[in-house]
Amino acid sequence: MAINAKQLVVNFSTAIDKDTAFDDTTKLIATGIKVEEGTDASTISSANLKGKLSEDGKSLTITNDNATEFFNGEYTVTVSDSVKAKNGEKVAPFITKIKVEDKVAPTVSAVSYDAATDKVTVKLSEALKALPDVLRVNGQPVTADPKTGPVTELTFDRPASITTGETASVYITGAVDYNNNALTAFNGSVTFTKDASALSVASITQTDSQTLTVKFNKKIKENAGGVKDALTILADGATFAPASVVATPDDTTGTSFDVKFTSADLYASGTTKDLNLNLKKESLTDIYGNKNVASAHSVKMVKDTVAPTLSSTTVSSDKKTISLTFSEDVKVEDDTKFVVRRDGINVTGLSFQVDAKDNKKVNITKLDSTAHVAGVYSIRVEAGAVADLVEANKNALVTADATVNAESAKPTDLVATISGTVPNKFEVAFKENSVAKEVTAATALVLANYKLDGNALPAGTDIYFKDTNKDVVVIELPENSVNIGKVGVGTNAQLSVSGVKTAEGKQVIATTGTVKVQDNTGAVLTAAKTIGNNIVLTFNEALDTTTAKDASIDEVLKNYDIYAGTDKVVAGNSGSAVADLVAGKNNEVIITFTNPGDSKFDATKTITVETLSTGDIKDANLFSVKAGVKVTATK
């Protein structure tokens, strides 16, 4: 069965022997389990199919691990009798056709916090094309760690504004799966627990001829220089200094560091070297202030003498790139040693470059940047065309094929493009086959056909056609409808559209897009209380720290009308007052009076306070506090 556009599941009646299905930890043996596309299916490469067995060994999940490939259409799945059950019996040969048409929206399945790394992890029900456009914690935008390829989970750092022990709200939306099903908006929470365990080394592994990777059990405060000072390395009984210690480039948690040597020093007398690494006690500190324990580790370094080999070939979805994937990171030594023939005819005008994001790949592109012509490409990689990066071991002669399929005709679609760089004002443009298309007012100007962050547009929203062409709709949010996003900056939100039609009855494909919104709802004064010669004011949301403060009674009285009984409080000749946020309360202001009699402030009388339009006090998003709100103080 297909569970989404990235994954197929094959179920067996009994547990199977993993070694008969995989030729490494995840790569399927093509002669045992094979997935082939039909004429109406999206092209896939068997080299990109990764497998994972369930714990009971009866269920095999096949995932397409390539960023640009996904299942769409009819495929043939074959299981041969070379696959065996755990009891050694052959699996009965099986062949079936399966149609993949993913219409299920991806969802957030779990959100958790890891105190050791100080990161939040968001688990997804299936792979997304890219990171969501909208990710907020307690209403404030946060940035997820960058990802390459399919996005199967999100990770991001604990925001500085969140303290450990706190439970915060999490809102996620604005992404699609590989069949463009929109992610179901997620409203949830996560608790930020505190870690008090000791810092220690989790693992030390050799990653290439010259590099050991030291991984700690949690995120540390020190940089690479601190890690280098904390380690003592011995070889042959004497101190052995590394060439450098650097943070691991692809480590986003701050827990992993590469200890690099030089081959000349390591392998002067052979192809192995025994090293002893000692971590000094309490030389490092984790992000919570916990010190490390002392530890000793023995590692045998082995020199890389194996040449890179060709693992697979793939063709990009736009057909502009044929990629050769090797067994390890490589560099192109001699591009004249690549020979490419299409249907037996030499192809010239090609470039051979290592992929910018994956050093295992060499990309074959045309010098004029156009797509490769359809056909079967035979690729001959002569000996010495590439070499690995560390020891410069060069490849042996190898050949491979790649098929570039002809473009198939695609049905015309009515699509919507959503834009909104001006906060609280959005545009939705409708096109068919990239040509602007008029839509009906009866469907395009209906507020119910649009959602903002999954919710109905607020009452009073203005919606209209941009011009007489009726192919672009403009949406403007009313005042007092948004309470997130700093004024002048804004924050991302998701606008979705569906149900819009052309005069011919063609309906727009349901679409979501990223827009900007900003606060246009002022904080409201909700209560007041007198405490001695002080008034404490409570607002319904957080205030801006700077504008909530007043250094004189004149400044206070620009923000508020204050009455003691029927007497209006004034500056007076010597009366004074100051205002500031209450300690630990970002939505409470305390006004402190001195010489209250001179200012006519009398706490024994009934005190009323009214916010003024002449004031400059703003909420945390820099939108002015609502004026004309009057409250009576309690005692």
XYZ file of C-alpha atoms in Angstrom:
635
model
C 0.000 0.000 0.000
C 0.996 3.644 -0.409
C 0.796 5.642 2.826
C 1.883 8.940 1.221
C 3.741 10.261 -1.832
C 7.093 9.314 -0.285
C 6.425 5.893 1.200
C 5.138 2.431 0.267
C 4.549 -0.404 2.755
C 4.919 -4.122 1.952
C 3.392 -6.462 4.549
C 4.517 -10.096 4.972
C 2.727 -12.976 6.706
C 5.876 -13.851 8.653
C 9.060 -12.104 9.758
C 11.657 -11.847 6.988
C 15.448 -12.100 7.125
C 16.786 -8.555 6.769
C 20.034 -9.743 5.146
C 18.078 -11.139 2.189
C 16.279 -7.810 1.587
C 19.051 -5.234 2.209
C 22.634 -5.037 0.976
C 23.504 -2.549 3.764
C 21.502 -1.013 6.605
C 18.832 0.576 4.391
C 19.520 -0.082 0.681
C 17.190 -2.620 -0.921
C 18.594 -5.500 -2.956
C 17.079 -4.696 -6.360
C 16.837 -8.353 -7.431
C 14.827 -9.118 -4.296
C 12.453 -6.156 -3.917
C 11.846 -3.875 -6.867
C 9.611 -0.864 -7.566
C 9.153 0.151 -11.234
C 7.120 3.049 -12.587
C 4.495 2.719 -15.305
C 4.033 5.102 -18.237
C 1.791 7.406 -16.178
C 4.003 7.511 -13.097
C 6.616 9.924 -11.814
C 10.176 8.785 -12.508
C 11.974 7.259 -9.550
C 15.479 5.863 -9.106
C 15.835 2.522 -7.334
C 19.065 3.832 -5.793
C 17.009 6.379 -3.849
C 14.688 3.785 -2.330
C 15.520 3.095 1.308
C 13.932 0.347 3.383
C 13.135 -0.076 7.071
C 11.745 -3.187 8.727
C 9.288 -3.032 11.595
C 10.376 -4.499 14.941
C 8.442 -7.717 14.284
C 10.044 -8.057 10.834
C 6.708 -8.348 9.050
C 6.322 -4.849 7.633
C 8.733 -3.164 5.212
C 8.468 0.604 4.676
C 10.060 1.804 1.415
C 10.952 5.510 1.376
C 12.135 7.562 -1.601
C 15.009 9.489 -0.032
C 15.599 11.896 -2.932
C 14.524 15.525 -2.438
C 12.991 15.864 -5.901
C 11.445 12.399 -6.445
C 8.118 11.106 -5.167
C 5.522 8.473 -6.000
C 2.660 9.594 -8.235
C 0.900 7.237 -10.620
C 0.906 3.469 -11.176
C 3.880 1.337 -10.101
C 4.737 -2.360 -10.213
C 6.076 -3.831 -6.956
C 7.916 -7.160 -7.215
C 9.195 -9.400 -4.412
C 11.247 -12.381 -5.624
C 11.920 -15.672 -3.836
C 15.467 -14.530 -3.071
C 13.869 -12.854 -0.048
C 13.650 -15.348 2.802
C 11.768 -15.648 6.052
C 13.721 -15.798 9.315
C 13.219 -19.563 9.353
C 15.132 -19.788 6.041
C 12.160 -20.543 3.813
C 11.814 -18.628 0.551
C 9.073 -16.020 0.280
C 6.559 -16.921 -2.422
C 7.173 -14.647 -5.471
C 4.784 -11.695 -5.467
C 3.958 -9.020 -8.037
C 1.272 -6.342 -7.958
C 0.395 -2.975 -9.388
C -0.232 -0.099 -7.024
C -1.659 3.321 -7.810
C -0.299 6.173 -5.717
C -2.513 9.231 -5.430
C -1.718 10.952 -2.158
C -4.644 13.084 -0.980
C -3.989 12.869 2.765
C -2.811 16.045 4.470
C 0.386 15.768 6.526
C 0.042 16.407 10.256
C 2.210 17.114 13.282
C 2.272 13.888 15.295
C 4.370 14.907 18.330
C 6.307 17.812 19.847
C 9.031 17.212 22.448
C 11.880 19.061 24.154
C 15.346 17.576 24.755
C 17.012 19.325 27.681
C 20.396 17.817 26.749
C 20.515 19.644 23.420
C 18.167 22.501 24.403
C 16.133 21.831 21.267
C 12.505 21.147 20.401
C 11.742 18.318 17.960
C 8.534 18.221 15.928
C 7.625 14.824 14.451
C 5.638 14.800 11.188
C 3.295 12.147 9.834
C 5.077 12.255 6.459
C 7.807 14.096 4.599
C 7.321 17.752 3.645
C 8.873 19.469 0.627
C 10.340 22.250 2.755
C 10.246 23.775 6.230
C 6.923 25.378 7.237
C 6.621 29.126 6.633
C 4.960 29.736 10.004
C 6.439 28.474 13.266
C 5.590 30.301 16.495
C 6.224 29.685 20.184
C 4.019 31.712 22.552
C 2.936 33.757 19.521
C 6.484 34.771 18.570
C 8.174 33.495 15.373
C 11.081 31.055 15.696
C 13.406 29.643 13.040
C 13.767 25.904 12.472
C 17.148 24.353 11.761
C 17.823 24.186 7.999
C 17.157 20.900 6.220
C 18.267 19.342 2.936
C 16.012 16.858 1.198
C 12.641 15.678 2.525
C 11.651 17.265 5.840
C 10.597 14.400 8.127
C 10.942 16.370 11.358
C 11.618 19.918 12.550
C 14.098 21.024 15.195
C 14.652 24.441 16.711
C 16.415 26.016 19.692
C 14.563 26.942 22.872
C 13.706 30.646 22.467
C 15.641 32.898 24.840
C 12.341 34.257 26.183
C 11.303 30.797 27.423
C 12.633 29.654 30.807
C 13.117 26.021 31.772
C 10.105 24.555 33.521
C 7.733 26.658 31.415
C 5.012 25.245 29.145
C 4.673 27.229 25.907
C 2.191 27.173 23.030
C 3.385 25.957 19.601
C 1.737 26.907 16.294
C 2.873 25.418 12.955
C 1.458 25.820 9.437
C 2.483 26.700 5.890
C 4.006 23.603 4.248
C 2.991 20.890 1.800
C 3.866 17.246 1.220
C 5.238 15.953 -2.078
C 1.779 15.855 -3.631
C 1.059 19.447 -2.488
C -1.338 18.469 0.304
C -1.215 21.304 2.838
C 0.038 20.592 6.351
C -2.845 20.614 8.831
C -2.323 23.645 11.074
C -1.046 22.560 14.491
C -1.957 24.216 17.783
C -0.245 22.533 20.720
C 2.237 23.012 23.517
C 5.610 21.824 24.791
C 7.120 21.817 28.286
C 10.742 22.918 28.647
C 12.159 20.635 31.342
C 15.552 21.229 32.996
C 18.460 18.777 32.888
C 20.726 18.268 35.922
C 22.749 15.213 34.838
C 26.536 15.262 34.433
C 28.140 16.145 31.105
C 30.021 13.233 29.503
C 31.368 11.880 26.214
C 28.657 9.927 24.409
C 30.848 8.484 21.648
C 34.158 8.793 19.808
C 34.207 7.515 16.236
C 36.582 7.678 13.282
C 34.929 9.527 10.411
C 37.802 9.532 7.911
C 41.545 8.861 7.738
C 42.388 12.043 9.589
C 39.351 12.720 11.769
C 37.843 11.545 15.035
C 34.400 12.834 15.954
C 33.840 13.389 19.672
C 30.171 13.612 20.597
C 28.949 14.730 24.022
C 25.709 13.649 25.655
C 24.379 17.205 25.617
C 25.004 20.713 24.314
C 28.047 22.465 25.796
C 28.956 26.115 26.328
C 32.570 25.858 25.151
C 33.716 26.397 21.588
C 36.087 24.119 19.670
C 39.112 25.720 21.351
C 37.744 24.803 24.767
C 37.213 21.205 23.656
C 40.806 21.021 22.360
C 42.149 22.241 25.715
C 39.996 19.746 27.617
C 41.354 16.723 25.703
C 44.726 15.073 26.213
C 45.678 12.698 23.383
C 48.401 10.066 23.735
C 50.033 7.957 21.013
C 52.816 5.485 21.700
C 52.928 6.732 25.287
C 53.581 10.380 24.371
C 51.324 13.406 24.010
C 50.046 13.668 20.444
C 48.568 17.019 19.410
C 45.782 17.203 16.796
C 46.114 19.607 13.893
C 42.816 21.195 14.930
C 39.493 20.724 16.694
C 36.422 22.146 14.950
C 32.681 21.936 15.482
C 31.137 19.272 13.268
C 29.692 21.145 10.244
C 26.415 19.224 10.053
C 25.804 19.137 13.817
C 22.959 21.491 14.739
C 22.875 20.575 18.442
C 26.310 21.907 19.493
C 27.337 18.508 20.865
C 29.735 17.184 18.218
C 33.352 18.145 17.418
C 35.872 16.902 14.837
C 39.403 16.228 16.065
C 41.590 16.432 12.960
C 45.121 15.068 12.421
C 47.476 14.891 9.448
C 48.076 11.600 7.643
C 51.837 12.149 7.633
C 51.901 12.264 11.451
C 49.381 9.481 12.025
C 50.533 6.845 9.577
C 54.270 7.474 9.270
C 55.003 3.841 10.151
C 51.922 1.984 8.912
C 48.222 2.168 8.162
C 46.922 2.164 11.762
C 47.521 4.212 14.910
C 46.341 3.514 18.477
C 45.253 6.671 20.314
C 44.230 7.272 23.935
C 41.966 10.273 24.587
C 41.515 11.601 28.120
C 38.901 14.203 29.036
C 39.944 16.246 32.068
C 37.437 16.410 34.931
C 35.247 19.537 35.088
C 36.977 21.117 32.085
C 33.718 21.627 30.160
C 30.253 22.917 31.061
C 26.872 22.120 29.554
C 24.236 24.760 28.834
C 22.743 24.326 32.326
C 26.069 24.707 34.179
C 26.679 20.985 34.805
C 30.385 20.015 34.648
C 31.797 16.963 32.891
C 33.122 13.783 34.469
C 36.645 12.568 33.698
C 36.836 9.790 31.116
C 39.392 7.817 29.100
C 38.870 6.379 25.623
C 40.923 4.156 23.311
C 40.572 4.430 19.526
C 42.352 2.689 16.658
C 42.691 4.978 13.637
C 42.755 3.201 10.263
C 44.066 4.832 7.095
C 41.660 4.989 4.147
C 43.148 3.025 1.242
C 39.841 2.305 -0.527
C 39.087 4.133 -3.776
C 35.642 5.681 -4.293
C 33.140 3.566 -6.228
C 30.013 4.577 -8.141
C 26.846 3.814 -6.169
C 24.007 5.147 -8.311
C 22.836 7.521 -11.034
C 19.787 9.800 -10.841
C 18.074 12.334 -13.086
C 16.605 15.529 -11.607
C 12.903 16.234 -12.071
C 13.682 19.196 -14.381
C 15.991 16.902 -16.411
C 18.820 19.437 -16.230
C 21.070 17.309 -14.030
C 22.305 13.731 -14.183
C 23.946 12.933 -10.849
C 26.588 10.274 -10.214
C 26.672 9.297 -6.532
C 29.889 7.777 -5.204
C 30.571 5.758 -2.065
C 32.323 8.702 -0.355
C 33.056 12.401 -0.766
C 35.020 13.056 -3.966
C 36.656 15.767 -6.031
C 36.861 15.835 -9.825
C 40.469 15.100 -10.777
C 40.124 15.117 -14.561
C 36.825 15.997 -16.288
C 38.177 14.753 -19.623
C 37.857 11.232 -18.216
C 34.066 11.401 -18.217
C 32.558 10.050 -21.458
C 28.796 10.478 -22.034
C 26.815 8.960 -24.921
C 23.094 9.341 -25.562
C 21.649 6.318 -27.384
C 25.213 5.470 -28.430
C 26.133 8.951 -29.738
C 28.777 11.092 -28.010
C 27.392 14.086 -26.113
C 29.512 17.238 -25.827
C 29.050 20.630 -24.195
C 28.800 19.168 -20.693
C 30.020 20.249 -17.281
C 31.131 17.857 -14.513
C 30.987 19.446 -11.057
C 30.764 18.181 -7.495
C 27.350 18.996 -5.996
C 27.450 22.081 -3.766
C 25.484 20.347 -0.988
C 26.649 16.725 -1.311
C 30.312 15.965 -2.008
C 29.435 12.380 -2.884
C 27.691 13.578 -6.047
C 29.140 14.665 -9.371
C 26.530 16.533 -11.426
C 26.497 16.351 -15.213
C 24.860 19.462 -16.675
C 24.788 21.175 -20.055
C 26.956 24.270 -20.438
C 23.939 26.194 -21.753
C 21.930 25.172 -18.623
C 19.122 23.586 -20.671
C 17.563 20.188 -19.956
C 19.125 16.983 -21.192
C 17.459 15.549 -24.315
C 15.365 12.429 -23.718
C 17.202 9.140 -24.199
C 19.357 6.515 -22.519
C 22.674 7.987 -21.370
C 25.658 5.644 -21.109
C 28.276 7.174 -18.797
C 31.871 5.974 -18.735
C 33.986 7.160 -15.815
C 37.596 6.422 -16.686
C 40.135 5.492 -13.999
C 41.362 8.596 -12.171
C 38.378 10.796 -13.059
C 37.660 11.395 -9.358
C 39.491 10.953 -6.063
C 38.385 10.908 -2.447
C 38.993 14.067 -0.420
C 41.218 12.831 2.378
C 43.776 10.383 0.933
C 43.282 11.129 -2.805
C 42.468 7.483 -3.621
C 41.360 7.464 -7.283
C 38.497 5.531 -8.845
C 38.790 2.543 -11.158
C 37.003 2.432 -14.537
C 33.235 2.169 -14.142
C 30.205 2.514 -16.427
C 26.568 3.296 -15.681
C 23.313 4.199 -17.430
C 20.733 6.912 -16.769
C 17.416 7.385 -18.549
C 15.993 10.827 -19.300
C 12.291 10.438 -20.071
C 10.414 12.618 -22.543
C 8.046 15.223 -21.120
C 4.441 14.054 -20.958
C 1.526 16.394 -21.575
C 0.079 17.804 -18.390
C -3.537 18.845 -17.809
C -4.248 22.519 -17.395
C -4.814 23.717 -13.854
C -6.275 26.864 -12.362
C -3.772 27.943 -9.720
C -3.596 30.764 -7.204
C -0.453 32.654 -6.217
C -0.594 34.309 -2.815
C 1.579 37.295 -1.894
C 1.612 39.800 0.926
C 4.708 41.848 1.706
C 2.620 44.754 3.058
C 1.390 43.683 6.520
C -2.350 42.956 6.739
C -2.865 43.450 2.980
C -2.695 40.433 0.668
C -3.069 39.662 -3.030
C -4.244 36.412 -4.637
C -3.511 36.097 -8.370
C -5.282 33.443 -10.473
C -3.680 31.826 -13.535
C -4.289 28.965 -15.948
C -1.228 27.594 -17.752
C 0.752 30.602 -16.433
C -1.714 33.021 -18.053
C -3.825 35.377 -15.905
C -7.386 34.059 -15.672
C -10.577 35.910 -14.760
C -12.548 34.410 -11.875
C -16.115 35.034 -10.760
C -17.032 37.625 -8.149
C -19.558 35.143 -6.756
C -16.698 32.856 -5.647
C -13.559 35.015 -5.530
C -15.031 37.763 -3.340
C -16.514 35.399 -0.760
C -14.592 35.650 2.526
C -15.501 32.062 3.421
C -13.233 30.834 0.586
C -10.157 32.198 2.386
C -8.599 31.235 5.725
C -5.861 32.958 7.744
C -3.816 30.543 9.858
C -6.680 28.086 9.405
C -9.313 30.471 10.768
C -12.048 32.518 9.095
C -11.034 36.032 8.081
C -12.132 38.560 10.726
C -15.430 40.385 10.387
C -14.985 43.659 8.521
C -12.269 42.327 6.185
C -12.307 44.236 2.886
C -12.092 42.103 -0.272
C -12.155 43.350 -3.870
C -10.699 42.898 -7.368
C -7.466 44.758 -8.011
C -8.642 45.936 -11.446
C -11.169 45.260 -14.188
C -9.326 42.090 -15.305
C -10.779 40.296 -12.266
C -7.773 37.974 -12.013
C -6.268 39.384 -8.799
C -8.115 39.654 -5.482
C -6.977 42.088 -2.771
C -7.704 41.341 0.897
C -7.283 43.982 3.633
C -7.686 43.116 7.299
C -9.690 45.557 9.463
C -8.378 47.412 12.503
C -8.465 45.546 15.812
C -8.161 42.151 14.138
C -4.482 41.152 14.629
C -2.479 40.986 17.878
C 0.832 39.448 16.703
C 3.760 40.844 14.722
C 5.738 43.956 15.583
C 4.583 47.170 13.917
C 6.824 47.942 10.945
C 8.200 44.392 10.826
C 5.275 41.976 10.930
C 5.429 38.192 11.128
C 4.608 35.327 8.764
C 1.100 33.880 8.581
C -0.605 31.439 6.217
C -3.406 32.478 3.871
C -5.295 29.678 2.115
C -7.759 29.800 -0.759
C -10.225 27.247 -2.133
C -13.588 27.170 -3.883
C -12.849 29.990 -6.348
C -14.056 29.321 -9.904
C -13.827 30.676 -13.433
C -16.918 31.471 -15.502
C -16.426 28.054 -17.201
C -16.693 26.336 -13.798
C -13.031 25.366 -13.418
C -12.151 25.422 -9.715
C -8.876 26.693 -8.291
C -6.555 24.105 -6.755
C -6.622 24.579 -2.971
C -3.543 26.653 -2.204
C -1.733 28.132 0.784
C 0.835 30.916 0.802
C 2.854 33.029 3.202
C 1.745 36.585 4.001
C 2.760 39.237 6.530
C 0.590 40.333 9.430
C 1.255 42.888 12.135
C -0.435 43.966 15.345
C -3.295 46.443 14.875
C -5.048 45.760 18.190
C -4.068 47.984 21.080
C -3.638 46.715 24.612
C -6.725 47.495 26.740
C -6.703 48.804 30.303
C -8.762 46.271 32.278
C -8.288 47.113 35.963
C -6.709 49.477 38.499
C -5.840 49.152 42.166
C -4.586 51.695 44.729
C -1.802 50.642 47.112
C -0.882 53.507 49.399
C 0.102 56.434 47.162
C 0.468 54.104 44.173
C -1.863 53.012 41.409
C -1.297 49.611 39.728
C -2.823 49.391 36.222
C -3.470 46.036 34.523
C -3.646 45.657 30.727
C -4.873 42.661 28.755
C -1.501 42.079 27.055
C 2.212 42.770 27.412
C 3.444 46.360 27.059
C 6.525 47.849 25.455
C 9.152 48.282 28.183
C 10.312 51.707 27.008
C 7.022 53.519 26.461
C 5.430 52.102 29.611
C 7.945 54.081 31.660
C 7.356 57.767 32.543
C 9.976 59.858 34.332
C 7.704 62.729 35.416
C 4.114 63.480 36.332
C 3.746 65.477 33.095
C 4.600 62.348 31.092
C 2.231 60.235 33.208
C -0.636 62.654 32.603
C -0.084 62.537 28.825
C -0.972 58.843 28.977
C -3.784 58.917 31.555
C -6.539 61.127 32.955
C -6.594 60.411 36.703
C -9.378 61.595 39.035
C -9.544 61.476 42.833
C -13.264 61.813 43.409
C -14.228 64.837 41.272
C -10.728 66.353 41.389
C -8.564 65.861 38.328
C -4.961 64.990 39.205
C -2.565 67.654 37.878
C 1.173 68.266 37.828
C 0.954 70.882 40.601
C 3.828 73.063 41.703
C 5.851 70.419 43.495
C 3.807 67.238 43.025
C 5.573 64.471 41.156
C 4.928 60.951 39.877
C 6.700 58.262 37.873
C 5.446 55.152 36.042
C 7.159 51.830 35.378
C 6.348 48.181 34.726
C 5.740 46.102 37.843
C 8.722 43.802 38.431
C 8.120 40.449 36.747
C 4.847 41.639 35.168
C 4.977 42.807 31.562
C 1.292 43.824 31.527
C 1.137 45.848 34.750
C 2.162 49.487 35.283
C 2.727 51.067 38.700
C 2.299 54.867 39.049
C 4.056 56.174 42.152
C 3.059 59.613 43.538
C 5.137 61.898 45.778
C 3.636 65.072 47.291
C 0.235 63.709 46.280
C -1.667 66.560 47.958
C -0.079 69.160 45.669
C -1.119 67.101 42.624
C -4.649 66.616 44.047
C -4.081 62.835 44.197
C -5.889 61.494 47.274
C -5.874 57.712 47.687
C -8.699 57.908 50.224
C -11.103 59.012 47.512
C -12.490 57.017 44.591
C -9.750 56.858 41.917
C -10.620 56.599 38.220
C -8.124 56.240 35.367
C -8.733 56.751 31.634
C -6.226 56.104 28.793
C -5.625 59.068 26.466
C -5.043 59.394 22.737
C -2.295 61.933 23.466
C -0.195 59.245 25.159
C 2.714 57.319 23.682
C 2.350 54.034 25.593
C 2.426 50.976 23.287
C 2.008 47.233 23.576
C 4.915 44.813 23.132
C 4.374 44.865 19.359
C 4.612 48.696 19.362
C 0.917 49.335 18.633
C -0.639 52.178 20.633
C -2.688 51.310 23.706
C -6.432 51.758 23.188
C -7.526 55.260 24.222
C -10.763 56.225 25.988
C -10.859 53.191 28.289
C -11.917 54.183 31.818
C -11.703 52.032 34.969
C -12.370 52.608 38.677
C -9.591 51.527 41.028
C -10.186 49.026 43.798
C -8.428 49.288 47.143
